[in-house]
Coordinates of C-alpha atoms and ligand atoms in Angstrom, one line a residue:
X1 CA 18.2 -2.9 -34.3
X2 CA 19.5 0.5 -32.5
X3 CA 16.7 1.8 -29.9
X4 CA 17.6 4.7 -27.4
X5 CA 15.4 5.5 -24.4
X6 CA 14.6 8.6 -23.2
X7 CA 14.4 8.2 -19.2
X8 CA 15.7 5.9 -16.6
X9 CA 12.6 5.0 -14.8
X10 CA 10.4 1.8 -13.9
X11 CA 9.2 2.4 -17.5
X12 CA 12.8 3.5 -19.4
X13 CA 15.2 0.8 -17.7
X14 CA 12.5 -2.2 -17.9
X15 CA 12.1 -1.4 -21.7
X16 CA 16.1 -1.2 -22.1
X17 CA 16.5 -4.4 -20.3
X18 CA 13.6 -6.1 -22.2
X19 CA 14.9 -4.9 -25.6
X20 CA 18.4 -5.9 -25.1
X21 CA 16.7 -9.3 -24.0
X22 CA 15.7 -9.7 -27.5
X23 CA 18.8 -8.5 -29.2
X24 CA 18.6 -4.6 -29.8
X25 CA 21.9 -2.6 -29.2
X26 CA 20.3 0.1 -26.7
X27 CA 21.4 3.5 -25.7
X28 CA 19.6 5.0 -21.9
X29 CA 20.2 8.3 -21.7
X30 CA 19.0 9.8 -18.4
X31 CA 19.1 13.1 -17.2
X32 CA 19.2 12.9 -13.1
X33 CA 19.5 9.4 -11.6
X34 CA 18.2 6.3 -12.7
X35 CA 15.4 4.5 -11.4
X36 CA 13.5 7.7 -12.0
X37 CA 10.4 9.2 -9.6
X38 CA 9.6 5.7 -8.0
X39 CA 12.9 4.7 -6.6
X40 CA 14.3 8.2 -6.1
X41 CA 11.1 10.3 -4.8
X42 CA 8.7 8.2 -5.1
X43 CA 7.1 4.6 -4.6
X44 CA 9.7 3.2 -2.7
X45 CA 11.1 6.0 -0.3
X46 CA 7.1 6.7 0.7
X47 CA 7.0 2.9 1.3
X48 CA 10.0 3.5 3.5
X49 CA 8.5 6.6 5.6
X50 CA 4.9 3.8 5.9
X51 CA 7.1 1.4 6.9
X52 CA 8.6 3.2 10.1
X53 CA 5.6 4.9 11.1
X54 CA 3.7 1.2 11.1
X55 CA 6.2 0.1 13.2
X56 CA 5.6 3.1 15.6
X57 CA 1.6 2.5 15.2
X58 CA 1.8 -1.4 15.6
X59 CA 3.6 -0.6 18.6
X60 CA 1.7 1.9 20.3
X61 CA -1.8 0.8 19.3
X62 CA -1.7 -2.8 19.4
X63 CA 1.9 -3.6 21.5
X64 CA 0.4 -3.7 24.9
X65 CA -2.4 -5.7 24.1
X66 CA -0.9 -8.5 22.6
X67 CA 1.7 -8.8 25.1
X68 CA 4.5 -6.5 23.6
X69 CA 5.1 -3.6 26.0
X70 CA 7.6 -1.4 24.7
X71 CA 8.5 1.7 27.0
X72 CA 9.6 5.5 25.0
X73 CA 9.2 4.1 21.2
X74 CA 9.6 7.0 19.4
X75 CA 10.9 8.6 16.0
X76 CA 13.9 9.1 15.1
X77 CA 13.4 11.1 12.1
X78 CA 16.6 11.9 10.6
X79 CA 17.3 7.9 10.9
X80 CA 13.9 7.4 9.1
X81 CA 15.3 9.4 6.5
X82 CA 19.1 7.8 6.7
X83 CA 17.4 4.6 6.3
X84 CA 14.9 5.2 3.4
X85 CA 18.5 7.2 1.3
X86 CA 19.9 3.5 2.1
X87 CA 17.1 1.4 0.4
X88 CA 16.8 4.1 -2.5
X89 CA 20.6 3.4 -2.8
X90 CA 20.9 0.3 -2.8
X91 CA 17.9 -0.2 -5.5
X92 CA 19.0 2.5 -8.2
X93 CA 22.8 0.8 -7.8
X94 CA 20.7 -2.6 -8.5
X95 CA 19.2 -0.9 -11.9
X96 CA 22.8 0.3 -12.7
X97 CA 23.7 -3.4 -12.4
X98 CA 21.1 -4.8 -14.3
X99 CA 21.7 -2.2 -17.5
X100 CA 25.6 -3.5 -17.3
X101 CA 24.6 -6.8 -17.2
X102 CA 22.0 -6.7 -19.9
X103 CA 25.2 -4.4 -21.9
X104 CA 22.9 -1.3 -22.1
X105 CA 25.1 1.6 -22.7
X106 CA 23.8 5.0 -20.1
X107 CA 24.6 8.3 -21.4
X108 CA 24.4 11.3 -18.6
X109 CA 22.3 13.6 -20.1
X110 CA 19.2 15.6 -21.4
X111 CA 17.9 14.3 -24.5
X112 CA 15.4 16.7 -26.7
X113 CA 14.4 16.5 -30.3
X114 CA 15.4 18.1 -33.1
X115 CA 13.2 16.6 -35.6
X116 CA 10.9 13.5 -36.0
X117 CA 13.3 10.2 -35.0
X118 CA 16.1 12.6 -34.3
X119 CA 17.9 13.8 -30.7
X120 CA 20.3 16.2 -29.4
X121 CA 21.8 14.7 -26.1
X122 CA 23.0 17.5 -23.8
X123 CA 26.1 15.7 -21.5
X124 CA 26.6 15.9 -18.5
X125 CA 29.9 17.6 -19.6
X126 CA 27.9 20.4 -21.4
X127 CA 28.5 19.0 -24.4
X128 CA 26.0 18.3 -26.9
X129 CA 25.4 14.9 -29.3
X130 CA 23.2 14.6 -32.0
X131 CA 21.5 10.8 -31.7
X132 CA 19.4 9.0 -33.8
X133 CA 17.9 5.3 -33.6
X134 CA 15.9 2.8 -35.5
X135 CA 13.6 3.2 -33.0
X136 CA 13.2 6.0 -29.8
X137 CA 10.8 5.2 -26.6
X138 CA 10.0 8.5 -24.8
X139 CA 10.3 7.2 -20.7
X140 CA 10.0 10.7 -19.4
X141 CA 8.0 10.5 -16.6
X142 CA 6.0 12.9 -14.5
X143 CA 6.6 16.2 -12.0
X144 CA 4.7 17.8 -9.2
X145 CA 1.9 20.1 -10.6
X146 CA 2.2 23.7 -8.6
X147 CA -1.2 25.0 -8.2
X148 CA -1.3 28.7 -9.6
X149 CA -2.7 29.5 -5.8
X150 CA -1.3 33.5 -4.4
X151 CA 1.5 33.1 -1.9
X152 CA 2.0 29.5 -2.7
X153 CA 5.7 29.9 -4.5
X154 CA 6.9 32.5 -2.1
X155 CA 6.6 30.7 1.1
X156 CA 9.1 28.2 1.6
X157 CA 7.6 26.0 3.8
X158 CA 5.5 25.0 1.1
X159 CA 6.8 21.8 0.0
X160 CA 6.1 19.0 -2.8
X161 CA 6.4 15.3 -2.3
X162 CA 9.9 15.2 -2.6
X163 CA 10.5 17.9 -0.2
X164 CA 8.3 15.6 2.2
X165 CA 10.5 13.0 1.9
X166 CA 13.8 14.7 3.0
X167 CA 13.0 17.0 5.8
X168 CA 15.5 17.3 8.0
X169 CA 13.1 17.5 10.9
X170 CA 9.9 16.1 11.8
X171 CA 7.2 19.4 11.7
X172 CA 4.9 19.7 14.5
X173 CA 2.0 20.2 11.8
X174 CA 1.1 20.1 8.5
X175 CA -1.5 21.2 6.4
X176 CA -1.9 18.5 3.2
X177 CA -3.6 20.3 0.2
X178 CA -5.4 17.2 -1.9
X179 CA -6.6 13.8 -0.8
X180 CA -5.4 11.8 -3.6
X181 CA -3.4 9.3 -3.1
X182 CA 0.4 11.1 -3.0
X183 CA -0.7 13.2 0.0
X184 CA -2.5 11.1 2.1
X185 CA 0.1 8.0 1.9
X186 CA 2.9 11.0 3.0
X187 CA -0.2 12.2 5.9
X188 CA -0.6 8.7 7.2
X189 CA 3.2 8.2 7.7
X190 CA 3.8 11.9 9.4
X191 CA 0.6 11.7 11.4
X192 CA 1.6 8.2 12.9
X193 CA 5.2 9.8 13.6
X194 CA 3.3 12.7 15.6
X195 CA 2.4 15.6 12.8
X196 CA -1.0 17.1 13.4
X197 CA -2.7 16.3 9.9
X198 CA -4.9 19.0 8.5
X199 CA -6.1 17.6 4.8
X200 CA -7.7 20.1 2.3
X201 CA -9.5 18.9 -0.1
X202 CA -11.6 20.9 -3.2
X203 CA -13.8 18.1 -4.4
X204 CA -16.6 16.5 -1.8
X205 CA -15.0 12.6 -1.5
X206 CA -11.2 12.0 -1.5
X207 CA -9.2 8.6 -2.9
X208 CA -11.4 9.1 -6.0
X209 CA -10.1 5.8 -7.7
X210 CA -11.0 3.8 -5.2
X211 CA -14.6 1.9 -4.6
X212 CA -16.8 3.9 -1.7
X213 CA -16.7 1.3 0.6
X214 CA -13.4 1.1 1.0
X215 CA -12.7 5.0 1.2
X216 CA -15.3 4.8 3.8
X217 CA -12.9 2.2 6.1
X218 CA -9.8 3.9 5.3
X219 CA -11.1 8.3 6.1
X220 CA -12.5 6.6 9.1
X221 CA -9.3 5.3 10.4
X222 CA -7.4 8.1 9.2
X223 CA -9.3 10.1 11.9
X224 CA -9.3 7.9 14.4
X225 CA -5.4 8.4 14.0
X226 CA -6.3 12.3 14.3
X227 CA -5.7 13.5 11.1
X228 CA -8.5 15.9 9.8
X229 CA -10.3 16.2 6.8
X230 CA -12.2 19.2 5.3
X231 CA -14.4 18.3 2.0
X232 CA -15.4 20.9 -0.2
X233 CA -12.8 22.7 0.8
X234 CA -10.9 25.1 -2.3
X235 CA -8.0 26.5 -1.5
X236 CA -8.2 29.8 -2.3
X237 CA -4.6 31.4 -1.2
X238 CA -1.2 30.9 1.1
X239 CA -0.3 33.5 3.3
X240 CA 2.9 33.9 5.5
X241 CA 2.6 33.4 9.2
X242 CA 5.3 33.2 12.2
X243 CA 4.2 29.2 12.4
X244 CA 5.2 28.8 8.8
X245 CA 2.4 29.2 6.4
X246 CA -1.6 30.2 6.1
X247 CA -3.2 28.3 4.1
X248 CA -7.0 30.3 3.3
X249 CA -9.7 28.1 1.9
X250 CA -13.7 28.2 0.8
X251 CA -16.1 26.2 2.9
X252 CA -18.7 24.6 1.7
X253 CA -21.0 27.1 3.6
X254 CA -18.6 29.7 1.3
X255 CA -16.9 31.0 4.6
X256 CA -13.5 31.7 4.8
X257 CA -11.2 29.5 6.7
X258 CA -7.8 28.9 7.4
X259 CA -5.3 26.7 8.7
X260 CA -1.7 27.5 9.8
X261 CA 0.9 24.8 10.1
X262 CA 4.9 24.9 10.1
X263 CA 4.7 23.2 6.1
X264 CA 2.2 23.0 4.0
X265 CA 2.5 19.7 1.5
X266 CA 1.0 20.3 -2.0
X267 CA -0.1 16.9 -3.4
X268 CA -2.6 18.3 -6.4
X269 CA -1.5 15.6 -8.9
X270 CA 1.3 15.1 -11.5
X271 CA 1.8 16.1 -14.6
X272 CA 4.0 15.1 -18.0
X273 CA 7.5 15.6 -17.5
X274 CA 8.0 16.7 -21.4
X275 CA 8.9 20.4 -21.4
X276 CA 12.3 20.1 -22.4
X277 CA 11.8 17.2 -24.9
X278 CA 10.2 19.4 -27.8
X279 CA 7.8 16.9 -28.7
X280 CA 6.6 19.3 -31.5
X281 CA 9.9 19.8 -33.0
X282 CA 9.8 16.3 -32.9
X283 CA 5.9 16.2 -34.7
X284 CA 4.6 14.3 -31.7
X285 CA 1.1 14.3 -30.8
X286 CA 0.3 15.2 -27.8
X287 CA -2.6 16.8 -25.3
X288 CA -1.1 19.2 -23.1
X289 CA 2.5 17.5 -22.8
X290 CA 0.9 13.8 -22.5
X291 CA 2.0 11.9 -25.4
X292 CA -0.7 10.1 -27.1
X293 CA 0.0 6.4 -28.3
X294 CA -1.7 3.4 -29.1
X295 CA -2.4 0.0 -27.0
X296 CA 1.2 -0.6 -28.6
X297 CA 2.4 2.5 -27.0
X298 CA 3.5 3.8 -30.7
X299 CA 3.2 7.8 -31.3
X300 CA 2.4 9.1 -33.8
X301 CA 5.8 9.2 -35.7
X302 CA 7.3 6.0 -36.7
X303 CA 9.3 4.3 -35.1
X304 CA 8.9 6.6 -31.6
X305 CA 7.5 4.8 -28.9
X306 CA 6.0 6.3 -25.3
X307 CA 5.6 4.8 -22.2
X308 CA 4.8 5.6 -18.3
X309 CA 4.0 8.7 -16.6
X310 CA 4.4 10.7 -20.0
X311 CA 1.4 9.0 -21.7
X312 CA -2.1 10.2 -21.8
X313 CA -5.4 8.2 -20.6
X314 CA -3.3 5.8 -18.2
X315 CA -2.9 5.8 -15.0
X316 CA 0.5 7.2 -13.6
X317 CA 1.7 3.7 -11.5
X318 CA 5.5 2.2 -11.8
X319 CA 3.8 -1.0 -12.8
X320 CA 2.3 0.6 -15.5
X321 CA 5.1 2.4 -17.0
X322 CA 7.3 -1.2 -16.9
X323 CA 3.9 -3.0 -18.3
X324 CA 4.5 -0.3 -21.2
X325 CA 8.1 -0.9 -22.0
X326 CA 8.0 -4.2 -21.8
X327 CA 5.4 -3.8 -24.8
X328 CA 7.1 -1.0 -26.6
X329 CA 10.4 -3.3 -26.6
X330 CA 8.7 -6.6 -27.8
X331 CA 6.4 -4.4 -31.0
X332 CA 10.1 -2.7 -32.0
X333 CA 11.6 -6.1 -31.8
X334 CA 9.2 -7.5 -33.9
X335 CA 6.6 -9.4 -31.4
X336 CA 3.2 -8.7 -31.1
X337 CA 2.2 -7.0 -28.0
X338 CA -0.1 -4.6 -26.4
X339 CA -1.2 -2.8 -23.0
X340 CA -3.7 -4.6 -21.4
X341 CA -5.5 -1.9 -18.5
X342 CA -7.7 -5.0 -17.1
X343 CA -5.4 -6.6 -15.0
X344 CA -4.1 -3.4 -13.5
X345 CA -4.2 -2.4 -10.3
X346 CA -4.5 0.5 -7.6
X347 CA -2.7 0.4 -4.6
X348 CA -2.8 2.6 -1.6
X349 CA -0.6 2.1 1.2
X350 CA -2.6 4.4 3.4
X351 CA -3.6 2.1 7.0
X352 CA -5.0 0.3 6.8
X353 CA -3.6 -0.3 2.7
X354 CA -6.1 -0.6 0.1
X355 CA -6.2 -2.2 -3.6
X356 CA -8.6 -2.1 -6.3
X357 CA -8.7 -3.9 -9.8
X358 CA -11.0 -4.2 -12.8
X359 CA -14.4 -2.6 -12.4
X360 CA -16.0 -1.1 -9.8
X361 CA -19.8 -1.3 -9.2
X362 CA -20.2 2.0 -10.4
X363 CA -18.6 1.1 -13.7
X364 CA -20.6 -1.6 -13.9
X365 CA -24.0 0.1 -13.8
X366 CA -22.7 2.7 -16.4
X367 CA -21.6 0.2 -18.6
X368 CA -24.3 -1.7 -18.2
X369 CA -23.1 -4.7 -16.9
X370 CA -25.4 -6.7 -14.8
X371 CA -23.3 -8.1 -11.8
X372 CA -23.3 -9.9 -8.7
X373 CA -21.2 -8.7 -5.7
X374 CA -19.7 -10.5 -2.5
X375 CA -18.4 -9.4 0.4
X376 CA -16.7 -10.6 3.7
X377 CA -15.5 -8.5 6.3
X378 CA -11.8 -8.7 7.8
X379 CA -12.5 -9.0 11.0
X380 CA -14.3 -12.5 10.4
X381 CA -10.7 -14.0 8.7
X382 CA -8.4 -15.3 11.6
X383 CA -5.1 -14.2 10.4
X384 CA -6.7 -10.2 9.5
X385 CA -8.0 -10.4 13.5
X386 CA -4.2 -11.2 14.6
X387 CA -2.5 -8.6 12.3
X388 CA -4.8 -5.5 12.9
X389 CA -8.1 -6.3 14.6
X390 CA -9.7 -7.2 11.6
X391 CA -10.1 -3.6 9.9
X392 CA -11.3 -3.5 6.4
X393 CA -13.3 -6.3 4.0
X394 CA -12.7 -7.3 1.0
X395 CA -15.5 -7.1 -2.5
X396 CA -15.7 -9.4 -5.6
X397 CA -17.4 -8.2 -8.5
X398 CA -18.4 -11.0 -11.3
X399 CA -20.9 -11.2 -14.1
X400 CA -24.5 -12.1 -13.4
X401 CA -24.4 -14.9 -15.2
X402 CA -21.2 -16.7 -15.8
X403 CA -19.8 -15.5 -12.7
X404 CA -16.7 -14.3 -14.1
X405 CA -14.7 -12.2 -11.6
X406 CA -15.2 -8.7 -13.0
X407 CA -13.4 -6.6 -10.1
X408 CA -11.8 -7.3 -6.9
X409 CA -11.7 -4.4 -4.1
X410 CA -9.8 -5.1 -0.9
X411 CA -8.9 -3.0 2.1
X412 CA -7.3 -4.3 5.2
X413 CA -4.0 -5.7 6.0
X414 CA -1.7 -7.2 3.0
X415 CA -4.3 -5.9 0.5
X416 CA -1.6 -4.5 -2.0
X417 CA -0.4 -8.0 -1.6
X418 CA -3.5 -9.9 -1.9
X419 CA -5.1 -7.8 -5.0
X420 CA -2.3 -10.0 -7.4
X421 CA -4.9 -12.7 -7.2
X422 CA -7.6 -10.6 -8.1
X423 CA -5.5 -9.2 -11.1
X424 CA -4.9 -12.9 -12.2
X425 CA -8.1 -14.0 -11.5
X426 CA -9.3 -11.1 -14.2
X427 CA -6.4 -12.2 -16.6
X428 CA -7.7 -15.8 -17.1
X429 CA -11.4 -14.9 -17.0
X430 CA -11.4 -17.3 -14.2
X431 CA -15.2 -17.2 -12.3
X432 CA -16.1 -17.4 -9.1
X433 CA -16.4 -21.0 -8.9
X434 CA -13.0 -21.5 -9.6
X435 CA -12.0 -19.1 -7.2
X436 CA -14.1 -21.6 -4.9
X437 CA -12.4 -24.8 -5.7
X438 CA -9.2 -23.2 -5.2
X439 CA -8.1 -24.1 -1.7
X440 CA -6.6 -21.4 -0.1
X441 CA -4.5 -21.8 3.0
X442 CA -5.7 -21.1 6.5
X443 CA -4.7 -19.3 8.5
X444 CA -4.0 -16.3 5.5
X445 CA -5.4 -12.9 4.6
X446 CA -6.4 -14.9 0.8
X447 CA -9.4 -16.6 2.7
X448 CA -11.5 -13.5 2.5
X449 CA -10.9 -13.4 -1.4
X450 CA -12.3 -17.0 -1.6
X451 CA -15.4 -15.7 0.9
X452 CA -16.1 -13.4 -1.1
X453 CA -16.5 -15.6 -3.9
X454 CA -18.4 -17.6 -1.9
X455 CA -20.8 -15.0 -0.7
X456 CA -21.3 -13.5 -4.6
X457 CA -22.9 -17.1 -4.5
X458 CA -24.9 -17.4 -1.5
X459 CA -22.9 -19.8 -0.1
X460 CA -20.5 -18.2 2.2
X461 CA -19.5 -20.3 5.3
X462 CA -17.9 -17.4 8.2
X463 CA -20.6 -14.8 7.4
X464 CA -24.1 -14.6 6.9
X465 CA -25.5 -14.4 3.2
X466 CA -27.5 -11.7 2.7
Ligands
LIG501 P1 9.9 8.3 -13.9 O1 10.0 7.3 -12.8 O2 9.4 9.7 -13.6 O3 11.3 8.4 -14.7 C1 11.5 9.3 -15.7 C2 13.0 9.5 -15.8 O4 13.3 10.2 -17.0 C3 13.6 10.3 -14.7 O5 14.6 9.6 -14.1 C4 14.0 11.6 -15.3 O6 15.2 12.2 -14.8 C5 14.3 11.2 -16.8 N1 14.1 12.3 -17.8 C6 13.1 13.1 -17.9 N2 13.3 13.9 -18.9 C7 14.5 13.6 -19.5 C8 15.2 14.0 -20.7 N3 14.7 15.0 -21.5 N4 16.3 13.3 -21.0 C9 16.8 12.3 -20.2 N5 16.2 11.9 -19.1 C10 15.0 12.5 -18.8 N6 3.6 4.3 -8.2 C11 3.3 3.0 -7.8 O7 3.1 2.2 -8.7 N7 3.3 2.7 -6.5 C12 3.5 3.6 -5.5 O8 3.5 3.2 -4.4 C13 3.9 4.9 -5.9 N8 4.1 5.9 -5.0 C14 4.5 7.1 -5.4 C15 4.8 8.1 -4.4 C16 5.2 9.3 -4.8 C17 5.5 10.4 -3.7 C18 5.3 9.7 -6.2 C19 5.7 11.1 -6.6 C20 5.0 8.8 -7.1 C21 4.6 7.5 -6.8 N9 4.2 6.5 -7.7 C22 3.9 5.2 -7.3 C23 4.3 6.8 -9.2 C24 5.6 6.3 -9.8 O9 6.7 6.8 -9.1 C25 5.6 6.6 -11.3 O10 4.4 6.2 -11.9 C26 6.7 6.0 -12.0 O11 7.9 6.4 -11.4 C27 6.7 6.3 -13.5 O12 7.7 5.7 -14.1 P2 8.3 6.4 -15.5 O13 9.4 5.5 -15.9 O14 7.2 6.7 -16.4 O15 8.9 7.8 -15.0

């Protein structure tokens, strides 16, 4: 079986590797570098940025008090940069590795189609190749969306994610427009290195896919770390100004306002990187350049397969794009698999971090569900007291009457650690009880998931049940 994938990302390499696993002779071609958005401009180098800046936080907020005084911490923001080109490095030559290893032949190039099941690969050398497979999975990925807003182009300071993660020096403010999850990870780590935060934000809540209690706990720290927010907020155009740019909003009251800062970060969301595929040439079905597939991530056209950001309906995560190709390679291969969305979860590494799987209570009641819900608070768990003064809680959702654990919603320290349980938990319909009579060691951040349990049952031990 001959498969070529389009795109060297989570999604694209996972699926090569996993296809050449189970015997396929695969061709990656890949257009920029591999290891796509997350290890390039993405997951990882943000993670990077968080890092330092924690370090700077933990320092200045907690240090003293639990005996670590630390005289003139401060950034050094071109290392914080040196250092996060390092890890990307390191990681995207590990992906080279693996692709060797697992004999996965990588062609330099730009692949678009020139009929259904059939490629022309533009080289790296300008030269063009026609290629064709038994099989083809689309790993395209995403790009920045660019707001149509007046002045916004023009002005230079206004910068995308990936400009925000290779500034070559730290700006003494910064206007974020959007409070999804991009921008404010990017705000947390630029406030804690000493950017004044304005965030902009059109609708009236921001972190929209997370449950409200836990967007409560993480805005309110965000401000205590003086970063600040205005709901409701359109923007409505950028203009120039000698600090960098104007950014000129809509209140709520339908007043003009506006907010000047050296850049202006424009986190609105991502969208399909498929322009230069030619999906139609290629008779692919799509809504607005998101490829539509089923749970087995076919198209469709048989015998073309899409994964990752480039989908429709799904959310745009690394995890999910290498959940995809790992089921893309096993159906071409001959197995029977498909995309389960269950067990999938949200992370936001905002501080304190947050992570949500499975349903939410609102889900619940417009589903229908009847449910039960337990809570426990992080600052009743030891080890979450030691780490960061016991900020956040954590929130089981199961079924009224079986118990089964339904949803899990955690925000506090370790949380996109911790929610793996709650994703398993889901995957083997275990219930409550058996999160119960699970003994879980003490002292760890995983005690509050078992609280929880506990107090969806009245029976909670370090906490009142009410
Ligand atoms: P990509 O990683 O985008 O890879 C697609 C690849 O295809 C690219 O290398 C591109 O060059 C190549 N390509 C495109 N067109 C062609 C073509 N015609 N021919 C050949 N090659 C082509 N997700 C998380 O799960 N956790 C996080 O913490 C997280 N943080 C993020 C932070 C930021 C700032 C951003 C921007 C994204 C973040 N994401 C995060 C999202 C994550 O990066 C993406 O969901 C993930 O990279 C998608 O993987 P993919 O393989 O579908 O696409």
């Amino acid at each position: 079986m001959n498969i070529i994938v389009i795109g060297g990302g989570p999604g694209g390499y996972v699926a090569a590797i996993r296809a050449a696993q189970l015997g396929a002779a695969v061709t990656l071609v890949e257009k920029q570098h591999l290891g796509g958005t997350c290890l390039n401009v993405g997951c990882i180098p943000t993670k990077c940025l968080l890092h330092s800046a924690e370090l700077l936080e933990d320092i200045r907020r907690q240090g003293a008090e639990i005996g670590v005084k630390v005289t003139g911490a401060e950034v050094d923001f071109p290392q914080v940069i040196r250092h996060k080109n390092d890890i990307s490095k390191k990681l995207t030559g590990g992906v080279a590795g693996l692709l060797r290893m697992n004999k996965v032949k990588v062609v330099d190039g730009e692949a678009a189609f020139t009929g259904p099941r059939k490629l022309e690969v533009k080289k790296a050398d300008g030269t063009k190749e026609p290629m064709t497979a038994d099989a083809i999975i689309v790993a395209t990925g995403s790009v920045n969306a660019r707001p149509p807003i007046p002045g916004l182009r023009e002005n230079p300071n206004c910068i995308d994610s990936t400009g925000a993660l290779s500034l070559e020096r730290l700006p003494r403010s910064m206007v974020v427009i959007g409070g999804g999850v991009i921008g404010l990870e990017l705000a947390c780590a630029y406030a804690a290195f000493g950017t004044k935060i304005t965030v902009v934000e059109a609708m009236d809540h921001m972190l929209p896919m997370l449950d409200g209690d836990l967007t409560k706990v993480g805005v309110d720290h965000m401000k205590k770390m003086g970063m600040e927010f205005h709901l409701e907020c359109p923007v409505q155009s950028v203009e120039p100004s000698p600090v960098g740019a104007k950014v000129v909003c809509k209140n709520k009251a339908g007043e003009t306002v506006s907010f000047e800062a050296e850049k202006v970060l424009v986190a609105i969301g991502r969208k399909a990187n498929t322009e230069a595929l030619a999906l139609d040439r290629g008779g692919i079905k799509h809504d607005r350049g998101r490829i539509l597939v089923n749970e087995r991530m076919q198209t469709n056209v048989s015998g073309v397969y899409a994964i990752g950001d480039c989908v429709a309906g799904h959310a745009q995560l690394a995890h999910t794009a290498s959940a995809m190709g790992e089921v893309a390679a096993e159906n071409i291969m001959g197995q029977d698999s498909v995309y389960d969305e269950s067990t999938n979860p949200t992370c936001v590494y905002i501080e304190p971090e947050a992570a949500s799987v499975g349903l939410t209570e609102e889900q619940c009641k417009e589903k229908g569900i009847a449910y039960k819900v337990g809570k426990f608070p992080m600052s009743a768990n030891g080890k979450a007291l030691i780490l960061n003064g016991g900020e956040g809680l954590v929130k089981i959702i199961a079924g009224a009457k079986y118990g089964e654990v339904l949803g899990m919603h955690i925000i506090g320290p370790r949380a996109t650690d911790l929610i793996a349980e709650g994703a398993l938990a889901i995957r083997l319909e275990a219930t409550l009880d058996e999160l119960i009579t699970t003994i879980h060691s003490h002292p760890t951040v995983t005690e509050t998931m078992r609280e929880a349990a506990l107090h969806a049952e009245k029976r909670a031990i370090h906490t009142a049940n009410r």
